[in-house]
Short mmCIF file of C-alpha atoms in Angstrom, two decimals:
data_model
loop_
_atom_site.label_atom_id
_atom_site.label_comp_id
_atom_site.label_asym_id
_atom_site.label_seq_id
_atom_site.Cartn_x
_atom_site.Cartn_y
_atom_site.Cartn_z
CA MET A 31 0.00 0.00 0.00
CA ALA A 32 1.36 3.37 -1.02
CA GLU A 33 0.79 6.43 1.12
CA LYS A 34 0.64 10.01 -0.05
CA VAL A 35 -0.48 13.44 1.06
CA ILE A 36 -2.63 15.72 -1.03
CA GLY A 37 -3.50 19.29 -0.11
CA ALA A 38 -7.04 20.63 -0.21
CA ALA A 39 -6.27 22.86 -3.21
CA GLU A 40 -4.63 19.97 -5.06
CA LEU A 41 -7.64 17.74 -4.38
CA THR A 42 -9.87 20.39 -5.91
CA ARG A 43 -7.65 20.38 -8.99
CA LEU A 44 -7.88 16.59 -9.19
CA LEU A 45 -11.67 16.75 -8.94
CA GLN A 46 -11.84 19.51 -11.53
CA ALA A 47 -9.68 17.56 -13.96
CA SER A 48 -11.82 14.42 -13.48
CA ALA A 49 -15.01 16.43 -13.90
CA GLU A 50 -13.78 18.04 -17.12
CA LYS A 51 -13.12 14.55 -18.49
CA GLY A 52 -16.71 13.61 -17.67
CA LEU A 53 -15.53 11.00 -15.18
CA LEU A 54 -16.54 12.40 -11.83
CA VAL A 55 -19.50 11.12 -9.81
CA ALA A 56 -19.57 12.84 -6.42
CA PRO A 57 -21.78 13.92 -3.50
CA VAL A 58 -23.86 16.98 -4.32
CA ALA A 59 -26.02 18.85 -1.82
CA GLU A 60 -29.26 20.22 -3.22
CA GLU A 61 -32.16 21.51 -1.10
CA GLY A 62 -30.87 19.71 1.97
CA ILE A 63 -30.49 16.34 0.26
CA VAL A 64 -27.12 14.86 -0.65
CA THR A 65 -26.96 12.42 -3.55
CA TYR A 66 -24.21 11.12 -5.81
CA ARG A 67 -24.35 12.23 -9.43
CA ARG A 68 -22.06 13.02 -12.32
CA VAL A 69 -20.77 16.60 -12.02
CA GLY A 70 -19.16 18.99 -14.45
CA SER A 71 -17.15 21.03 -11.97
CA ALA A 72 -15.36 20.58 -8.66
CA GLU A 73 -17.44 23.48 -7.33
CA GLU A 74 -20.50 21.22 -7.35
CA VAL A 75 -18.89 18.65 -5.05
CA SER A 76 -19.83 18.66 -1.38
CA LEU A 77 -16.93 17.77 0.92
CA ASP A 78 -18.68 18.50 4.22
CA PHE A 79 -21.75 16.31 4.03
CA GLY A 80 -21.66 13.83 6.93
CA LEU A 81 -23.39 10.92 5.19
CA ALA A 82 -25.19 11.24 1.86
CA THR A 83 -28.98 10.99 2.06
CA VAL A 84 -29.05 8.38 -0.70
CA PRO A 85 -26.20 5.86 -0.76
CA PRO A 86 -23.93 5.58 -3.80
CA LYS A 87 -25.31 2.13 -4.67
CA GLU A 88 -27.42 4.18 -7.09
CA HIS A 89 -24.32 4.56 -9.28
CA PHE A 90 -24.17 0.78 -9.76
CA LEU A 91 -27.90 0.03 -9.43
CA PRO A 92 -29.80 3.08 -10.71
CA GLN A 93 -33.34 3.73 -9.50
CA THR A 94 -34.45 3.23 -13.08
CA GLU A 95 -32.09 1.45 -15.46
CA GLU A 96 -32.64 0.70 -19.12
CA LEU A 97 -31.74 -2.92 -19.80
CA TYR A 98 -32.41 -2.86 -23.53
CA ARG A 99 -34.64 -1.51 -26.27
CA TYR A 100 -36.76 -3.74 -28.45
CA ASP A 101 -38.15 -3.29 -31.93
CA ARG A 102 -40.59 -5.74 -33.54
CA THR A 103 -41.62 -3.60 -36.48
CA SER A 104 -39.60 -5.66 -38.96
CA GLY A 105 -41.48 -8.81 -38.04
CA ARG A 106 -38.75 -10.10 -35.78
CA ALA A 107 -37.59 -8.92 -32.38
CA VAL A 108 -34.48 -6.75 -32.50
CA VAL A 109 -32.94 -6.13 -29.08
CA THR A 110 -30.45 -3.30 -28.58
CA PRO A 111 -28.54 -3.17 -25.29
CA PRO A 112 -27.36 0.16 -23.88
CA LEU A 113 -23.83 1.37 -24.51
CA PRO A 114 -21.23 0.10 -22.01
CA PRO A 115 -20.86 2.41 -18.99
CA ALA A 116 -18.28 5.16 -19.25
CA PRO A 117 -15.29 5.08 -16.91
CA ALA A 118 -16.04 6.90 -13.68
CA VAL A 119 -14.40 8.12 -10.51
CA LEU A 120 -16.91 7.66 -7.69
CA PHE A 121 -15.64 10.15 -5.14
CA GLY A 122 -16.45 10.77 -1.50
CA VAL A 123 -17.88 7.39 -0.57
CA ARG A 124 -18.04 6.84 3.18
CA PRO A 125 -16.54 3.59 4.49
CA CYS A 126 -19.93 2.11 5.44
CA ASP A 127 -21.21 2.71 1.92
CA VAL A 128 -18.16 1.03 0.39
CA ARG A 129 -19.03 -2.00 2.52
CA GLY A 130 -22.55 -1.74 1.19
CA VAL A 131 -21.21 -2.13 -2.35
CA LEU A 132 -19.14 -5.12 -1.22
CA ALA A 133 -22.27 -6.69 0.30
CA LEU A 134 -24.05 -6.35 -3.04
CA ASP A 135 -21.23 -7.75 -5.18
CA PRO A 136 -22.12 -11.42 -4.53
CA VAL A 137 -25.80 -10.67 -5.17
CA PHE A 138 -25.07 -9.51 -8.72
CA GLU A 139 -21.97 -11.58 -9.42
CA GLY A 140 -23.20 -15.00 -8.36
CA ARG A 141 -24.31 -17.93 -10.44
CA PHE A 142 -26.33 -15.67 -12.73
CA GLY A 143 -23.98 -12.74 -13.12
CA ASP A 144 -25.48 -9.35 -13.84
CA ALA A 145 -23.57 -7.71 -16.70
CA TYR A 146 -24.96 -4.26 -15.90
CA TRP A 147 -23.57 -4.33 -12.35
CA ARG A 148 -20.27 -5.94 -13.37
CA GLN A 149 -19.57 -3.46 -16.17
CA LYS A 150 -20.12 -0.48 -13.89
CA ARG A 151 -18.01 -2.01 -11.12
CA GLU A 152 -15.15 -2.62 -13.55
CA ALA A 153 -15.41 0.89 -15.00
CA THR A 154 -15.49 2.67 -11.64
CA THR A 155 -12.68 3.77 -9.36
CA ILE A 156 -13.94 4.27 -5.81
CA VAL A 157 -12.32 7.10 -3.85
CA ALA A 158 -13.52 6.77 -0.27
CA LEU A 159 -13.53 9.57 2.27
CA SER A 160 -13.07 8.81 5.96
CA CYS A 161 -15.71 10.13 8.30
CA THR A 162 -14.76 13.06 10.51
CA GLN A 163 -17.55 12.62 13.04
CA VAL A 164 -19.81 9.95 14.47
CA ARG A 165 -23.49 10.71 14.03
CA PRO A 166 -26.02 9.62 16.68
CA GLU A 167 -27.38 6.87 14.42
CA CYS A 168 -23.99 5.41 13.36
CA PHE A 169 -23.11 1.85 14.41
CA CYS A 170 -20.77 0.59 11.66
CA ALA A 171 -18.37 -0.91 14.20
CA ALA A 172 -21.06 -3.42 15.21
CA PHE A 173 -20.62 -5.09 11.81
CA GLY A 174 -16.86 -4.89 11.52
CA GLY A 175 -16.60 -1.49 9.85
CA GLY A 176 -15.06 1.74 11.00
CA PRO A 177 -15.16 5.46 10.16
CA THR A 178 -11.67 5.37 8.63
CA ASP A 179 -11.77 1.85 7.19
CA GLY A 180 -10.70 1.63 3.55
CA MET A 181 -11.90 -1.92 2.87
CA GLY A 182 -13.21 -2.17 -0.69
CA ALA A 183 -12.04 1.28 -1.76
CA ASP A 184 -9.41 1.94 -4.42
CA LEU A 185 -8.15 5.10 -2.75
CA LEU A 186 -8.95 6.30 0.77
CA LEU A 187 -8.62 9.94 1.75
CA THR A 188 -8.66 11.09 5.37
CA ALA A 189 -8.88 14.77 6.21
CA VAL A 190 -5.93 15.80 8.37
CA GLY A 191 -4.85 19.38 8.97
CA ASP A 192 -5.26 21.38 5.78
CA GLY A 193 -5.07 18.38 3.48
CA TYR A 194 -5.68 14.66 3.18
CA TYR A 195 -3.78 11.50 4.02
CA ALA A 196 -4.13 9.30 0.94
CA GLU A 197 -3.89 5.50 0.99
CA VAL A 198 -3.60 3.71 -2.35
CA LEU A 199 -5.44 0.42 -1.91
CA SER A 200 -5.72 -1.15 -5.36
CA ASP A 201 -4.42 -1.06 -8.92
CA LYS A 202 -7.20 1.35 -9.86
CA GLY A 203 -6.22 3.61 -7.00
CA ARG A 204 -2.59 3.40 -8.04
CA ALA A 205 -3.48 4.33 -11.61
CA LEU A 206 -5.41 7.38 -10.43
CA ALA A 207 -2.61 8.48 -8.11
CA GLU A 208 -0.05 8.04 -10.89
CA GLU A 209 -2.16 9.98 -13.38
CA TYR A 210 -2.22 12.92 -10.98
CA ALA A 211 1.17 12.27 -9.40
CA ALA A 212 2.10 15.95 -9.53
CA LEU A 213 -0.73 16.73 -7.09
CA PHE A 214 0.40 14.26 -4.44
CA ARG A 215 3.43 14.63 -2.20
CA GLU A 216 5.26 12.62 0.43
CA ASP A 217 6.52 15.35 2.73
CA GLY A 218 4.45 15.51 5.89
CA LEU A 219 3.51 11.84 5.47
CA GLU A 220 4.36 10.78 9.02
CA GLU A 221 2.37 13.64 10.52
CA ALA A 222 -0.59 12.83 8.27
CA ARG A 223 -0.46 9.14 9.21
CA LYS A 224 -0.52 10.03 12.90
CA GLY A 225 -3.40 12.38 12.26
CA LYS A 226 -5.42 9.56 10.79
CA GLU A 227 -4.53 7.24 13.66
CA ALA A 228 -5.69 9.84 16.17
CA LEU A 229 -8.94 10.39 14.25
CA ALA A 230 -9.57 6.64 14.02
CA ALA A 231 -8.98 6.20 17.75
CA ARG A 232 -11.29 9.07 18.69
CA LEU A 233 -14.14 8.01 16.40
CA GLY A 234 -13.67 4.34 17.25
CA ALA A 235 -14.05 5.10 20.96
CA GLU A 236 -17.32 6.91 20.29
CA LEU A 237 -18.68 3.88 18.40
CA ALA A 238 -17.40 1.13 20.64
CA SER A 239 -20.42 0.42 22.85
CA ARG A 240 -23.40 1.42 20.69
CA VAL A 241 -24.84 -2.03 19.96
CA ASP A 242 -23.59 -5.61 20.00
CA PRO A 243 -25.17 -7.99 17.47
CA GLY A 244 -23.27 -10.96 18.89
CA GLY A 245 -25.54 -14.01 19.14
CA VAL A 246 -28.37 -12.40 17.15
CA TYR A 247 -27.71 -14.44 14.01
CA GLU A 248 -27.97 -17.68 16.01
CA LYS A 249 -31.01 -16.54 17.99
CA LEU A 250 -32.93 -15.57 14.85
CA GLY A 251 -32.61 -19.11 13.59
CA GLY A 252 -35.31 -20.12 16.07
CA MET A 253 -37.48 -17.00 15.92
CA PHE A 254 -39.37 -17.34 12.64
CA SER A 255 -42.71 -17.90 14.42
CA HIS A 256 -42.01 -15.73 17.46
CA PRO A 257 -44.82 -13.29 18.48
CA TYR A 258 -42.21 -10.51 18.66
CA TRP A 259 -42.63 -9.87 14.93
CA GLU A 260 -46.36 -9.20 15.29
CA ALA A 261 -45.71 -6.64 18.02
CA LEU A 262 -42.91 -4.99 16.04
CA ALA A 263 -44.97 -4.81 12.85
CA ARG A 264 -47.76 -2.82 14.52
CA LYS A 265 -45.43 0.18 14.56
CA CYS A 266 -44.33 -0.02 10.91
CA LEU A 267 -46.10 2.15 8.32
CA GLY A 268 -44.81 0.10 5.38
CA CYS A 269 -43.54 3.25 3.65
CA GLY A 270 -40.37 1.50 2.44
CA ILE A 271 -37.98 4.40 3.11
CA CYS A 272 -35.71 2.06 5.09
CA THR A 273 -35.22 -0.08 1.99
CA PHE A 274 -34.76 2.75 -0.51
CA LEU A 275 -32.05 4.41 1.61
CA CYS A 276 -30.32 1.20 2.65
CA PRO A 277 -26.93 0.65 0.95
CA THR A 278 -27.48 -3.12 0.80
CA CYS A 279 -31.17 -3.37 -0.20
CA HIS A 280 -31.55 -4.38 -3.82
CA CYS A 281 -35.18 -5.36 -4.53
CA PHE A 282 -36.21 -4.42 -8.05
CA ASP A 283 -39.01 -4.85 -10.55
CA ILE A 284 -38.83 -5.32 -14.31
CA VAL A 285 -41.24 -3.31 -16.45
CA ASP A 286 -41.67 -2.62 -20.16
CA GLU A 287 -42.19 0.96 -21.28
CA PRO A 288 -43.89 1.02 -24.68
CA GLY A 289 -42.76 3.48 -27.32
CA ALA A 290 -44.02 3.75 -30.90
CA PRO A 291 -46.10 0.71 -31.98
CA GLY A 292 -43.91 -2.39 -31.87
CA THR A 293 -41.11 -0.73 -29.92
CA GLY A 294 -40.23 -0.04 -26.31
CA LYS A 295 -37.74 -0.27 -23.48
CA ARG A 296 -37.27 -2.82 -20.74
CA LEU A 297 -36.45 -1.16 -17.44
CA ARG A 298 -35.23 -2.29 -14.05
CA CYS A 299 -36.68 -0.14 -11.24
CA TRP A 300 -36.09 -0.12 -7.50
CA ASP A 301 -38.81 -1.86 -5.54
CA SER A 302 -39.25 -2.72 -1.86
CA CYS A 303 -39.96 -5.93 0.03
CA MET A 304 -41.97 -3.75 2.42
CA PHE A 305 -44.68 -3.33 -0.22
CA THR A 306 -47.63 -5.75 -0.33
CA GLU A 307 -47.40 -6.49 -4.04
CA PHE A 308 -43.67 -7.18 -4.15
CA THR A 309 -44.18 -10.87 -3.39
CA LEU A 310 -47.68 -11.21 -4.86
CA HIS A 311 -47.75 -14.15 -7.26
CA THR A 312 -49.79 -14.16 -10.46
CA SER A 313 -51.80 -16.97 -8.85
CA GLY A 314 -52.95 -14.54 -6.18
CA HIS A 315 -50.89 -16.23 -3.47
CA ASN A 316 -48.70 -13.95 -1.41
CA PRO A 317 -46.10 -15.54 0.88
CA ARG A 318 -45.78 -12.26 2.80
CA PRO A 319 -49.38 -11.07 2.97
CA GLY A 320 -49.12 -8.93 6.09
CA LYS A 321 -46.81 -6.42 7.74
CA LYS A 322 -45.65 -9.03 10.22
CA GLU A 323 -44.22 -11.18 7.44
CA ARG A 324 -42.66 -8.22 5.64
CA VAL A 325 -41.10 -6.65 8.75
CA ARG A 326 -39.80 -10.04 9.83
CA ASN A 327 -38.28 -10.61 6.40
CA ARG A 328 -36.55 -7.22 6.45
CA PHE A 329 -34.78 -7.81 9.74
CA MET A 330 -34.13 -11.47 9.01
CA HIS A 331 -32.53 -10.41 5.74
CA LYS A 332 -30.29 -7.85 7.40
CA LEU A 333 -29.27 -9.99 10.35
CA ARG A 334 -29.37 -13.58 9.06
CA TYR A 335 -30.43 -14.36 5.48
CA HIS A 336 -27.73 -12.29 3.73
CA ARG A 337 -25.04 -14.02 5.75
CA ASP A 338 -26.62 -17.40 5.00
CA ARG A 339 -26.51 -16.75 1.27
CA TYR A 340 -23.30 -14.77 0.83
CA GLY A 341 -21.27 -15.07 4.03
CA LEU A 342 -21.60 -11.31 4.65
CA ASP A 343 -23.79 -9.27 6.97
CA GLY A 344 -26.71 -7.52 5.28
CA CYS A 345 -26.28 -4.43 7.46
CA VAL A 346 -23.31 -2.06 7.46
CA GLY A 347 -24.47 0.16 10.32
CA CYS A 348 -24.83 3.37 8.33
CA GLY A 349 -27.91 4.30 10.38
CA ARG A 350 -29.96 5.80 7.54
CA CYS A 351 -32.97 3.62 8.38
CA VAL A 352 -32.66 4.74 12.01
CA ALA A 353 -32.51 8.42 11.12
CA LYS A 354 -35.22 8.46 8.46
CA CYS A 355 -37.87 6.04 9.76
CA PRO A 356 -40.96 8.17 10.46
CA VAL A 357 -41.94 6.01 13.45
CA ASN A 358 -38.44 5.46 14.89
CA LEU A 359 -38.31 1.76 14.14
CA ASP A 360 -34.68 1.26 15.13
CA ILE A 361 -32.70 -1.79 14.02
CA ARG A 362 -30.39 -1.30 17.02
CA ARG A 363 -33.42 -1.69 19.31
CA VAL A 364 -34.43 -4.79 17.35
CA ILE A 365 -30.97 -6.29 17.89
CA THR A 366 -31.26 -5.68 21.62
CA ASP A 367 -34.82 -7.01 21.74
CA VAL A 368 -33.92 -10.20 19.86
CA LYS A 369 -31.22 -10.92 22.41
CA GLU A 370 -33.65 -10.41 25.30
CA VAL A 371 -36.93 -12.03 24.17
CA ARG A 372 -37.67 -15.60 25.23
#
């Protein structure tokens, strides 16, 4: 792993150069909401944003994604896939959100690999940005993460002093650092490294005792029919905001959008397992007909099913669902409850 230092002004120049090439996807604050989108100037990039409102999974799994266009006007079906994704630098991803992308990799790269996800992953260089504060809803440490953890990133930047401590963590990160080598320096490296260590220690101490999911995975194995789920579901509104803002949720629907007669587009759109019709079969049967079944599935997925299927936790402790739930349905409380109920 190579280590560098980059000043704040030099980082702005790097962002500007990437933006001018049409490569830069970065956090942008608009009307109090922070989302990741392609920008044309470094001035659009928000560097002081805490945690983005919508996680950057949207870069790899857009809310609405065209899968292909079809044309049957010639008497046979002609299918035209979209152009391959352009190279991109996904900048300013918080460590918990990088882990969210890692949690989704096996979902889309398993037995039936998803070319749309894979192409965007291959074309994207992830530049992560260490957190500088712990928000009340954060609990990433409970699932093995940390505010300055670079796991899964290509380049990790940590704000120290008037610049950033830069850690090159992959070949993609190395290529980016080499392309802009003139902007990085090595003087002040030891001081920057110590600055990161101090930041990591301070933030880690704040996170240390927030929630302990130890034993929850095992306990849930015998709780499928527990009355706890009925009591928990009474509070849920079924609005689905927890799923839309979760960096590891990935439910989607496939719809056709007709165009001129005989033509149209096939689209993949975000959906939510918290909605009644998501699991409604064409036969009329619904395996999750009520809120109890849907709420149970959500927490089972986060705390057990994802690990069963992929060997990874389905929660990264970002806390978005905690902060945005309109009825304060708190997964940290659920973890504690599961450990206590009999």
